[in-house]
Amino acid sequence: MRIVVVGTGYVGLVTGTCFAEMGNRVICVDTDKEKIQSLRQGCIPIYEPGLAEMVKRNCDSGDLKFSTSLAEAIENAEVVFIAVGTPMGEDGSADLSYVLAVAREIGECMSGPLVIVDKSTVPVGTADRVRETIQIALQARAKHDASVGAFHFDVVSNPEFLKEGSAVADFMRPDRVVIGADSADSLAVLESLYEPFILRGNSLIAMDVRSAELTKYAANAMLACRISFMNEIAQLCECVGANVSKVRAGMGADSRIGTAFLYPGCGYGGSCFPKDTAALIRVMKEQNSCSCLIEAIEKVNDDQKTLIHRKIVRRFGDSLNGLTFAVWGLSFKPNTDDMREAPSLVTVRELVRRGAKIQTFDPKAMPQAQSFYFHDLASSVAYCKSKYDALDGASALILLTEWSVFRSPDLDELRSRLLLPIIFDGRNQFERFDLCNAGFEYYAMGIPGSQFPREK
């Protein structure tokens, strides 16, 4: 099938590459000339395991190409995916200006029948706006060329459910494929396109367009709800002397609940959960629908991101002048360099504001931090060559991202390099170690009673 994917961000690049992997002829389009040139040379702008190798393989075969011209790419296309960004506006709503700009351009340059697919995460009703925008552009062209008015197109919703760090695997072996289509013909086209991805029995769920648009927001809000719920329970555990890991095990054994997304931590981040919950709240308010639960999810998460530095202040005092802290992990989750809405953004800035110096190590996110997120903190944040180098001269270790490289540290090395044997664990990664018996002060999430070294 001949496919155009507009947008070479996280979703667009993964989508186009995976479709090419299945033998489709794919052109990925972006207005950023430097980005397109870099992609043509094999330089991938994001870190995603397996993606770079797949891009190169399909570029070499000719199944994957990159272009800055939508007009040229769309000339022989059968399906066009809109996969541009929908950043969060000041009021929490999704900014659809990029989506509608692509729709307008499609209407201005399409030369035959098309199935147009909204892959970007968009609020309910966006397909109607895309359809209207394309139709207006076609009508303007029809004033000079009557044949344009006969071009047929359908707008379909096909939300993505990719997890950063495993996006390629998620696309190639999806839990489910959701297709919102109001036309049997366009549904058949998408079913044919996705058939190779669901041969192992994974489900393709067809529905109306508006239900598909809402499914993405509802799914992410549900996952965010589980995280915030467990984080709130973790705080209660600390107050009453319970162990959140034991509570989680008891809850998760119930088949109606399960254990997924019930791990307490220092807050969720990334490009999806914060943006999508905010957008869902905005849609609910616009429709005069109750948003109390979703707003509470957001509030709990915002509060959770402050918990690590509040624990540090309780231990060291309000002023952190003269103190250095080692930070392991900057990205919002492992296996990605994405720092959008990451807990590290809150923790690092608050510690620096109180006078502390930071020595950090992250396997992938340090270039992003240095050039963009913490570019104004150059005198206070040092980027280290290894996880152990970050410990030298530090008064405590702070773990914010559960990269596998941090999972089994040498405790003797930690104790010898840190000025004080103190660990603040934002992901409960070290709970399995008997750190207190090893002489460490250990502060975790929802695990009281083990904060201080035991007397020998």
Coordinates of C-alpha atoms in Angstrom, one line a residue:
M1 CA 0.0 0.0 0.0
R2 CA 1.2 3.5 -0.7
I3 CA 1.2 5.5 2.5
V4 CA 2.1 9.1 3.5
V5 CA 2.8 9.9 7.2
V6 CA 2.8 13.6 8.0
G7 CA 5.0 14.3 11.0
T8 CA 8.3 12.7 11.9
G9 CA 8.0 13.0 15.7
Y10 CA 7.8 10.0 18.0
V11 CA 4.5 8.7 16.7
G12 CA 5.0 9.5 13.0
L13 CA 8.4 8.1 12.7
V14 CA 7.6 4.8 14.5
T15 CA 4.3 4.5 12.5
G16 CA 5.9 5.1 9.1
T17 CA 8.9 2.9 9.8
C18 CA 6.8 0.0 11.0
F19 CA 4.4 0.1 8.1
A20 CA 7.5 0.1 5.8
E21 CA 8.8 -2.9 7.6
M22 CA 5.7 -4.8 6.5
G23 CA 6.4 -4.1 2.8
N24 CA 4.3 -0.9 2.3
R25 CA 5.8 2.0 0.4
V26 CA 6.0 4.9 2.9
I27 CA 6.9 8.5 2.6
C28 CA 7.3 10.4 5.9
V29 CA 6.8 14.2 5.5
D30 CA 8.0 17.0 7.7
T31 CA 8.5 20.8 7.2
D32 CA 11.7 20.7 9.2
K33 CA 14.3 20.5 6.4
E34 CA 17.3 19.8 8.7
K35 CA 15.4 17.0 10.4
I36 CA 14.5 15.4 7.1
Q37 CA 18.1 15.7 5.8
S38 CA 19.3 14.1 9.1
L39 CA 16.8 11.2 8.7
R40 CA 17.9 10.6 5.1
Q41 CA 21.5 10.3 6.5
G42 CA 20.3 7.8 9.1
C43 CA 20.4 10.2 12.1
I44 CA 17.4 9.5 14.4
P45 CA 16.2 12.5 16.5
I46 CA 14.8 10.3 19.3
Y47 CA 16.1 7.3 21.3
E48 CA 13.9 4.3 20.9
P49 CA 15.3 0.8 21.0
G50 CA 15.4 -0.9 17.6
L51 CA 14.1 2.1 15.6
A52 CA 17.4 3.3 14.1
E53 CA 18.2 -0.2 12.7
M54 CA 14.7 -0.5 11.3
V55 CA 14.8 3.0 9.6
K56 CA 18.1 2.1 8.0
R57 CA 16.9 -1.2 6.7
N58 CA 13.8 0.2 5.1
C59 CA 15.6 3.2 3.7
D60 CA 18.1 0.8 2.1
S61 CA 15.3 -1.3 0.6
G62 CA 13.5 1.8 -0.8
D63 CA 10.3 1.2 1.2
L64 CA 10.9 4.2 3.4
K65 CA 11.6 7.7 2.2
F66 CA 11.6 11.2 3.7
S67 CA 10.4 14.4 2.1
T68 CA 9.6 18.0 2.9
S69 CA 6.9 18.2 0.2
L70 CA 3.4 16.9 1.0
A71 CA 2.3 17.8 -2.5
E72 CA 4.8 15.5 -4.1
A73 CA 4.4 12.7 -1.5
I74 CA 0.6 12.6 -1.7
E75 CA 0.5 12.3 -5.5
N76 CA 0.1 8.6 -5.6
A77 CA -0.9 7.9 -2.0
E78 CA -3.8 5.8 -0.9
V79 CA -3.7 6.6 2.8
V80 CA -2.4 9.7 4.6
F81 CA -1.7 9.6 8.3
I82 CA -1.7 12.9 10.3
A83 CA 0.8 12.4 13.1
V84 CA 1.8 15.9 14.0
G85 CA 2.0 17.3 17.5
T86 CA -0.9 18.4 19.6
P87 CA 0.8 20.3 22.4
M88 CA -1.0 21.4 25.5
G89 CA -2.3 25.0 25.4
E90 CA -2.3 27.3 28.4
D91 CA -5.9 26.2 29.2
G92 CA -5.0 22.5 29.1
S93 CA -6.7 22.0 25.7
A94 CA -5.0 20.2 22.8
D95 CA -3.6 22.6 20.2
L96 CA -5.0 21.5 16.9
S97 CA -3.3 24.1 14.8
Y98 CA -0.8 21.7 13.3
V99 CA -3.4 19.0 12.6
L100 CA -5.7 21.5 10.8
A101 CA -2.8 23.0 8.9
V102 CA -2.0 19.6 7.5
A103 CA -5.7 19.0 6.7
R104 CA -5.8 22.3 4.8
E105 CA -2.7 21.3 2.8
I106 CA -4.1 17.9 2.0
G107 CA -7.2 19.6 0.6
E108 CA -5.0 22.0 -1.4
C109 CA -2.9 19.3 -3.1
M110 CA -4.8 15.9 -3.1
S111 CA -5.2 14.6 -6.6
G112 CA -7.6 11.7 -6.1
P113 CA -9.5 9.6 -3.5
L114 CA -7.8 9.3 -0.1
V115 CA -8.3 7.8 3.3
I116 CA -7.1 10.4 5.8
V117 CA -6.2 9.0 9.2
D118 CA -6.0 11.0 12.5
K119 CA -3.1 9.3 14.3
S120 CA -2.3 12.3 16.5
T121 CA -4.0 12.3 19.9
V122 CA -6.9 14.6 19.4
P123 CA -10.1 15.5 21.3
V124 CA -13.6 14.3 20.3
G125 CA -14.9 16.0 17.2
T126 CA -11.5 16.6 15.6
A127 CA -12.3 14.3 12.6
D128 CA -15.2 16.6 11.9
R129 CA -13.0 19.6 11.9
V130 CA -10.4 17.9 9.7
R131 CA -13.1 16.8 7.2
E132 CA -14.5 20.4 7.1
T133 CA -11.1 21.9 6.6
I134 CA -10.3 19.6 3.7
Q135 CA -13.7 20.2 2.1
I136 CA -13.3 24.0 2.3
A137 CA -9.9 23.7 0.6
L138 CA -11.4 21.5 -2.1
Q139 CA -14.3 23.9 -2.7
A140 CA -11.8 26.7 -3.2
R141 CA -10.0 24.7 -5.8
A142 CA -13.2 23.7 -7.5
K143 CA -13.9 27.3 -8.5
H144 CA -11.0 26.9 -10.9
D145 CA -11.2 23.2 -11.6
A146 CA -14.6 21.5 -11.5
S147 CA -13.1 18.0 -11.4
V148 CA -11.6 18.6 -8.0
G149 CA -15.1 18.7 -6.5
A150 CA -15.5 15.0 -7.3
F151 CA -12.5 13.9 -5.2
H152 CA -13.7 11.5 -2.5
F153 CA -12.1 11.2 0.9
D154 CA -12.9 9.7 4.3
V155 CA -11.5 10.8 7.7
V156 CA -10.7 7.9 10.1
S157 CA -9.5 7.9 13.7
N158 CA -6.8 5.5 14.6
P159 CA -5.3 6.4 18.0
E160 CA -1.9 5.2 18.9
F161 CA -1.1 3.2 22.1
L162 CA 2.7 3.3 22.0
K163 CA 4.8 3.2 25.1
E164 CA 8.1 5.0 24.9
G165 CA 10.9 2.6 25.3
S166 CA 9.0 -0.2 23.6
A167 CA 7.2 1.6 20.8
V168 CA 8.5 -0.5 18.0
A169 CA 7.5 -3.7 19.7
D170 CA 4.1 -2.2 20.6
F171 CA 3.4 -1.3 17.0
M172 CA 4.6 -4.6 15.5
R173 CA 2.7 -6.6 18.1
P174 CA -0.2 -4.4 19.4
D175 CA -2.5 -5.2 22.3
R176 CA -5.2 -3.9 20.1
V177 CA -5.8 -1.7 17.0
V178 CA -8.6 0.8 17.4
I179 CA -10.2 2.1 14.2
G180 CA -13.0 4.7 14.2
A181 CA -14.6 4.8 10.8
D182 CA -18.0 5.9 9.5
S183 CA -17.5 4.3 6.1
A184 CA -17.3 0.6 5.4
D185 CA -14.9 1.2 2.5
S186 CA -12.3 3.2 4.6
L187 CA -12.6 0.6 7.4
A188 CA -11.8 -2.1 5.0
V189 CA -8.7 -0.2 3.8
L190 CA -7.4 0.1 7.4
E191 CA -8.2 -3.5 8.2
S192 CA -6.2 -4.6 5.2
L193 CA -3.3 -2.4 6.3
Y194 CA -3.2 -3.7 9.8
E195 CA -3.9 -7.3 9.0
P196 CA -0.1 -8.3 9.2
F197 CA 0.1 -6.8 12.7
I198 CA -2.7 -8.9 14.2
L199 CA -2.1 -12.3 12.7
R200 CA -1.3 -13.6 16.2
G201 CA -4.8 -13.1 17.4
N202 CA -4.5 -9.5 18.8
S203 CA -7.8 -7.7 18.3
L204 CA -8.8 -5.1 15.9
I205 CA -11.7 -3.1 17.4
A206 CA -13.8 -1.1 14.9
M207 CA -16.1 1.6 16.2
D208 CA -17.5 5.0 15.2
V209 CA -15.0 7.9 14.9
R210 CA -16.0 9.8 18.1
S211 CA -15.7 6.7 20.2
A212 CA -12.2 6.0 18.9
E213 CA -11.1 9.6 19.6
L214 CA -12.3 9.3 23.2
T215 CA -10.8 5.8 23.7
K216 CA -7.2 7.2 23.7
Y217 CA -7.9 9.8 26.3
A218 CA -10.0 7.4 28.5
A219 CA -7.2 4.7 28.4
N220 CA -4.5 7.1 29.4
A221 CA -6.6 8.6 32.1
M222 CA -7.3 5.2 33.5
L223 CA -3.6 4.3 33.7
A224 CA -2.8 7.7 35.2
C225 CA -5.6 7.0 37.8
R226 CA -4.0 3.7 38.9
I227 CA -0.6 5.4 39.3
S228 CA -2.0 8.3 41.3
F229 CA -4.1 6.0 43.4
M230 CA -1.1 3.9 44.4
N231 CA 1.0 7.0 45.1
E232 CA -1.7 8.3 47.4
I233 CA -1.9 4.9 49.2
A234 CA 1.9 5.0 49.5
Q235 CA 1.8 8.3 51.4
L236 CA -0.8 6.9 53.7
C237 CA 1.4 3.8 54.3
E238 CA 4.2 6.1 55.5
C239 CA 1.7 7.8 57.9
V240 CA 0.3 4.6 59.5
G241 CA 3.4 2.3 59.3
A242 CA 2.2 0.0 56.5
N243 CA 4.4 -1.2 53.6
V244 CA 3.0 -0.2 50.2
S245 CA 4.7 -3.1 48.5
K246 CA 2.8 -5.6 50.7
V247 CA -0.4 -3.7 50.1
R248 CA 0.2 -3.7 46.4
A249 CA 0.8 -7.5 46.4
G250 CA -2.4 -8.0 48.3
M251 CA -4.4 -5.8 46.0
G252 CA -2.9 -7.1 42.7
A253 CA -3.7 -10.7 43.6
D254 CA -7.4 -9.8 42.9
S255 CA -8.0 -10.7 39.3
R256 CA -10.3 -7.7 38.9
I257 CA -7.4 -5.4 39.8
G258 CA -4.1 -6.9 38.8
T259 CA -0.6 -5.4 39.4
A260 CA 0.0 -3.3 36.3
F261 CA 0.5 0.4 36.8
L262 CA 0.2 0.0 40.6
Y263 CA 3.8 0.8 41.4
P264 CA 4.3 3.8 43.6
G265 CA 6.9 6.3 42.6
C266 CA 7.8 10.0 42.3
G267 CA 5.2 10.8 39.7
Y268 CA 4.4 10.1 36.1
G269 CA 5.6 12.3 33.2
G270 CA 6.2 12.0 29.5
S271 CA 4.3 13.2 26.4
C272 CA 1.0 11.4 27.1
F273 CA -0.4 11.1 30.6
P274 CA 0.1 14.8 31.7
K275 CA -1.1 16.2 28.4
D276 CA -4.0 13.8 27.8
T277 CA -5.4 14.1 31.3
A278 CA -5.3 17.9 31.0
A279 CA -7.0 17.8 27.6
L280 CA -9.7 15.4 28.9
I281 CA -10.4 17.8 31.8
R282 CA -10.8 20.6 29.3
V283 CA -13.2 18.6 27.1
M284 CA -15.2 17.6 30.2
K285 CA -15.6 21.2 31.3
E286 CA -16.5 22.3 27.8
Q287 CA -19.3 19.7 27.9
N288 CA -20.4 20.6 31.4
S289 CA -19.4 17.0 32.4
C290 CA -18.0 16.3 35.9
S291 CA -14.2 16.1 35.9
C292 CA -13.6 15.7 39.6
L293 CA -11.8 12.4 39.4
I294 CA -9.5 13.3 36.5
E295 CA -8.6 16.6 38.2
A296 CA -7.8 14.7 41.4
I297 CA -5.5 12.4 39.4
E298 CA -3.6 15.4 38.1
K299 CA -3.4 17.1 41.5
V300 CA -2.0 13.9 43.2
N301 CA 0.6 13.6 40.5
D302 CA 1.7 17.2 40.8
D303 CA 2.1 16.7 44.5
Q304 CA 4.0 13.4 44.1
K305 CA 6.7 15.1 42.1
T306 CA 7.5 17.3 45.1
L307 CA 7.8 14.4 47.5
I308 CA 11.4 13.6 47.0
H309 CA 12.7 17.1 47.6
R310 CA 10.4 17.4 50.6
K311 CA 11.9 14.2 52.1
I312 CA 15.4 15.7 51.4
V313 CA 14.5 19.0 53.1
R314 CA 13.1 17.1 56.2
R315 CA 16.5 15.3 56.4
F316 CA 18.9 18.2 55.7
G317 CA 16.9 21.4 56.5
D318 CA 15.5 24.2 54.4
S319 CA 18.9 25.5 53.2
L320 CA 21.0 23.1 51.1
N321 CA 23.9 25.5 50.6
G322 CA 27.2 23.6 50.4
L323 CA 25.5 20.3 49.8
T324 CA 25.9 18.1 46.7
F325 CA 23.5 15.4 45.6
A326 CA 23.9 12.6 43.1
V327 CA 20.9 12.1 40.8
W328 CA 20.6 8.8 39.0
G329 CA 18.1 9.2 36.1
L330 CA 16.6 12.2 34.4
S331 CA 14.3 10.8 31.8
F332 CA 10.6 10.3 32.8
K333 CA 11.0 6.5 32.4
P334 CA 13.8 4.1 31.3
N335 CA 14.7 3.3 27.7
T336 CA 14.0 6.8 26.4
D337 CA 15.7 10.2 26.4
D338 CA 12.4 12.0 26.8
M339 CA 12.3 14.4 29.8
R340 CA 9.0 16.0 29.1
E341 CA 7.1 16.5 32.5
A342 CA 9.7 14.2 34.2
P343 CA 9.9 14.3 38.0
S344 CA 13.6 15.2 37.6
L345 CA 12.6 18.7 36.3
V346 CA 10.9 19.4 39.6
T347 CA 13.4 17.8 41.9
V348 CA 16.6 19.2 40.4
R349 CA 15.3 22.7 40.1
E350 CA 14.0 22.8 43.7
L351 CA 17.3 21.4 45.1
V352 CA 19.3 24.0 43.1
R353 CA 16.9 26.7 44.3
R354 CA 17.7 25.8 47.8
G355 CA 21.4 26.1 47.1
A356 CA 22.5 22.5 46.3
K357 CA 24.8 21.3 43.6
I358 CA 23.8 18.3 41.4
Q359 CA 25.9 15.6 39.9
T360 CA 23.9 13.5 37.6
F361 CA 24.1 10.5 35.3
D362 CA 21.5 9.2 32.8
P363 CA 22.3 6.7 30.0
K364 CA 20.5 8.7 27.4
A365 CA 18.9 12.0 28.6
M366 CA 21.9 14.1 29.6
P367 CA 22.3 15.8 26.2
Q368 CA 18.7 16.9 26.4
A369 CA 19.1 18.1 29.9
Q370 CA 22.3 20.0 29.2
S371 CA 21.2 21.7 26.0
F372 CA 17.5 22.4 26.8
Y373 CA 15.9 21.5 30.2
F374 CA 18.8 22.6 32.5
H375 CA 20.7 24.9 30.1
D376 CA 20.2 27.8 32.7
L377 CA 21.6 25.7 35.5
A378 CA 25.1 25.1 34.0
S379 CA 26.9 26.3 37.2
S380 CA 24.8 24.0 39.4
V381 CA 24.4 20.8 37.5
A382 CA 27.3 18.5 36.5
Y383 CA 26.9 15.6 34.0
C384 CA 29.0 12.6 34.9
K385 CA 30.6 9.8 32.8
S386 CA 29.2 7.0 35.0
K387 CA 26.7 6.4 37.7
Y388 CA 29.5 6.0 40.3
D389 CA 31.3 9.2 39.3
A390 CA 28.1 11.0 40.2
L391 CA 28.5 9.9 43.8
D392 CA 31.9 11.5 44.5
G393 CA 31.5 14.2 47.2
A394 CA 27.7 13.8 47.3
S395 CA 25.8 13.9 50.6
A396 CA 23.1 11.5 49.3
L397 CA 22.1 9.5 46.2
I398 CA 18.7 10.3 44.6
L399 CA 17.2 7.7 42.2
L400 CA 14.6 9.2 39.9
T401 CA 14.5 6.8 36.9
E402 CA 14.6 3.0 37.1
W403 CA 17.1 2.3 34.3
S404 CA 18.4 -1.3 34.4
V405 CA 21.9 0.0 34.9
F406 CA 20.9 1.2 38.4
R407 CA 19.2 -2.0 39.6
S408 CA 22.1 -3.8 41.2
P409 CA 24.6 -1.3 42.5
D410 CA 27.8 -2.2 44.3
L411 CA 26.8 -1.2 47.9
D412 CA 30.5 -1.0 49.0
E413 CA 31.2 1.4 46.1
L414 CA 28.2 3.5 47.1
R415 CA 29.3 3.7 50.7
S416 CA 32.9 4.5 49.8
R417 CA 32.1 7.3 47.3
L418 CA 29.2 9.1 49.1
L419 CA 30.0 11.5 51.9
L420 CA 27.0 10.2 53.8
P421 CA 25.4 6.8 53.3
I422 CA 22.0 8.1 52.4
I423 CA 19.7 7.0 49.6
F424 CA 16.4 8.6 48.5
D425 CA 14.7 6.1 46.2
G426 CA 11.9 7.6 44.1
R427 CA 11.1 4.2 42.5
N428 CA 11.5 1.7 45.3
Q429 CA 14.1 0.0 43.2
F430 CA 16.4 -0.8 46.1
E431 CA 13.8 -2.1 48.5
R432 CA 15.0 -5.7 47.9
F433 CA 18.4 -4.8 49.4
D434 CA 18.8 -4.8 53.2
L435 CA 20.2 -1.3 53.0
C436 CA 19.6 -0.4 56.6
N437 CA 21.5 -3.4 57.8
A438 CA 24.3 -2.4 55.4
G439 CA 24.5 1.0 57.2
F440 CA 22.5 3.2 54.9
E441 CA 19.8 5.7 55.6
Y442 CA 17.1 4.7 53.2
Y443 CA 14.1 6.8 52.2
A444 CA 11.6 5.1 49.8
M445 CA 8.0 5.6 48.7
G446 CA 5.5 4.2 51.2
I447 CA 7.9 2.0 53.1
P448 CA 8.3 3.3 56.6
G449 CA 10.2 1.8 59.5
S450 CA 13.4 1.1 57.5
Q451 CA 14.8 4.6 57.2
F452 CA 17.7 4.4 59.5
P453 CA 20.7 2.0 60.0
R454 CA 20.0 -0.8 62.5
E455 CA 22.1 -1.0 65.6
K456 CA 24.6 -3.9 65.5

